[in-house]
Amino acid sequence: QVKLVESGGGVARPGESLRLSCVGSGFSLNYNIVAWFRQVPGKEREGVACIKPPGGETNYAPSVKGRFTISRDKTAGSVFLQMNMVNPEDTAIYYCATGVDCNSWKQWGYWGQGTQVTVSS
């Protein structure tokens, strides 16, 4: 069974950093387009960052560009989201996903279970 597992969420103060990880259960993410989405209650899920194989071409939502970085650990077959200079508007459940169009954010693959990120002073 294909499964994506996120970790690394938690609570941060404005201006601090968090790092999220996504791994595939039983498979490597190295050959997949992988994206991070986020969702707050009452709003649609939105694409945050996306990375393509094999060269690592990336795309970011305007709201996070320059603060967030998506990257791969090819040895571990995992994908990270480094979140710097977080602010309260970044508070959401963050989901890892495969099968994504990095331009339109359309998604047809698999979702992880999500990890909560809370930014509060």
Coordinates of C-alpha atoms in Angstrom, one line a residue, residues 29-103:
L29 CA 10.3 9.7 -3.7
N30 CA 13.4 10.3 -5.9
Y31 CA 11.5 9.7 -9.1
N32 CA 8.3 11.5 -8.2
I33 CA 7.1 15.0 -8.5
V34 CA 6.5 15.9 -4.8
A35 CA 4.6 18.9 -3.4
W36 CA 3.7 20.4 -0.1
F37 CA 0.2 21.7 0.4
R38 CA -1.4 23.3 3.4
Q39 CA -5.0 23.8 4.6
V40 CA -6.7 25.8 7.3
P41 CA -10.2 25.1 8.4
G42 CA -12.8 26.6 6.1
K43 CA -10.4 27.2 3.3
E44 CA -9.3 25.2 0.3
R45 CA -6.1 23.3 0.3
E46 CA -3.3 25.3 -1.4
G47 CA -0.1 24.4 -3.0
V48 CA 3.0 25.7 -1.2
A49 CA 6.1 24.2 -2.9
C50 CA 6.8 21.6 -5.5
I51 CA 9.9 19.8 -6.7
K52 CA 10.4 17.8 -9.9
P53 CA 12.8 14.9 -10.6
P54 CA 15.5 14.4 -11.4
G55 CA 17.2 17.9 -11.5
G56 CA 15.1 19.4 -8.7
E57 CA 13.3 22.2 -10.6
T58 CA 11.0 23.9 -8.0
N59 CA 8.0 26.1 -7.8
Y60 CA 6.6 28.1 -4.9
A61 CA 3.5 29.9 -3.9
P62 CA 4.1 33.7 -3.9
S63 CA 3.2 33.8 -0.1
V64 CA 6.2 31.6 0.8
K65 CA 8.7 32.3 -2.0
G66 CA 12.0 33.4 -0.4
R67 CA 11.1 32.0 3.0
F68 CA 10.4 28.3 2.3
T69 CA 12.7 25.8 0.5
I70 CA 11.8 22.4 -0.8
S71 CA 14.6 19.9 -1.3
R72 CA 15.4 16.2 -1.6
D73 CA 17.6 13.8 0.2
K74 CA 18.3 11.4 -2.6
T75 CA 20.1 9.0 -0.3
A76 CA 17.1 8.6 1.9
G77 CA 14.5 9.1 -0.9
S78 CA 12.8 11.8 1.1
V79 CA 11.6 15.4 0.6
F80 CA 11.9 18.3 3.0
L81 CA 10.3 21.7 3.4
Q82 CA 12.5 24.2 5.2
M83 CA 10.3 26.9 6.6
N84 CA 12.1 30.1 7.6
M85 CA 10.8 33.4 8.9
V86 CA 7.4 31.8 9.7
N87 CA 4.4 34.0 10.5
P88 CA 1.0 33.3 11.9
E89 CA -0.5 33.1 8.4
D90 CA 1.6 29.9 7.9
T91 CA -0.4 28.1 10.5
A92 CA -2.1 25.2 8.8
I93 CA -2.0 21.4 8.4
Y94 CA 0.7 20.7 5.9
Y95 CA 0.4 17.7 3.5
C96 CA 2.9 16.0 1.3
A97 CA 1.6 14.8 -2.0
T98 CA 2.8 13.0 -5.2
G99 CA 1.4 13.2 -8.7
V100 CA 1.3 17.0 -8.9
D101 CA 1.4 19.5 -11.7
C102 CA 3.9 22.0 -10.3
N103 CA 2.4 24.9 -12.3

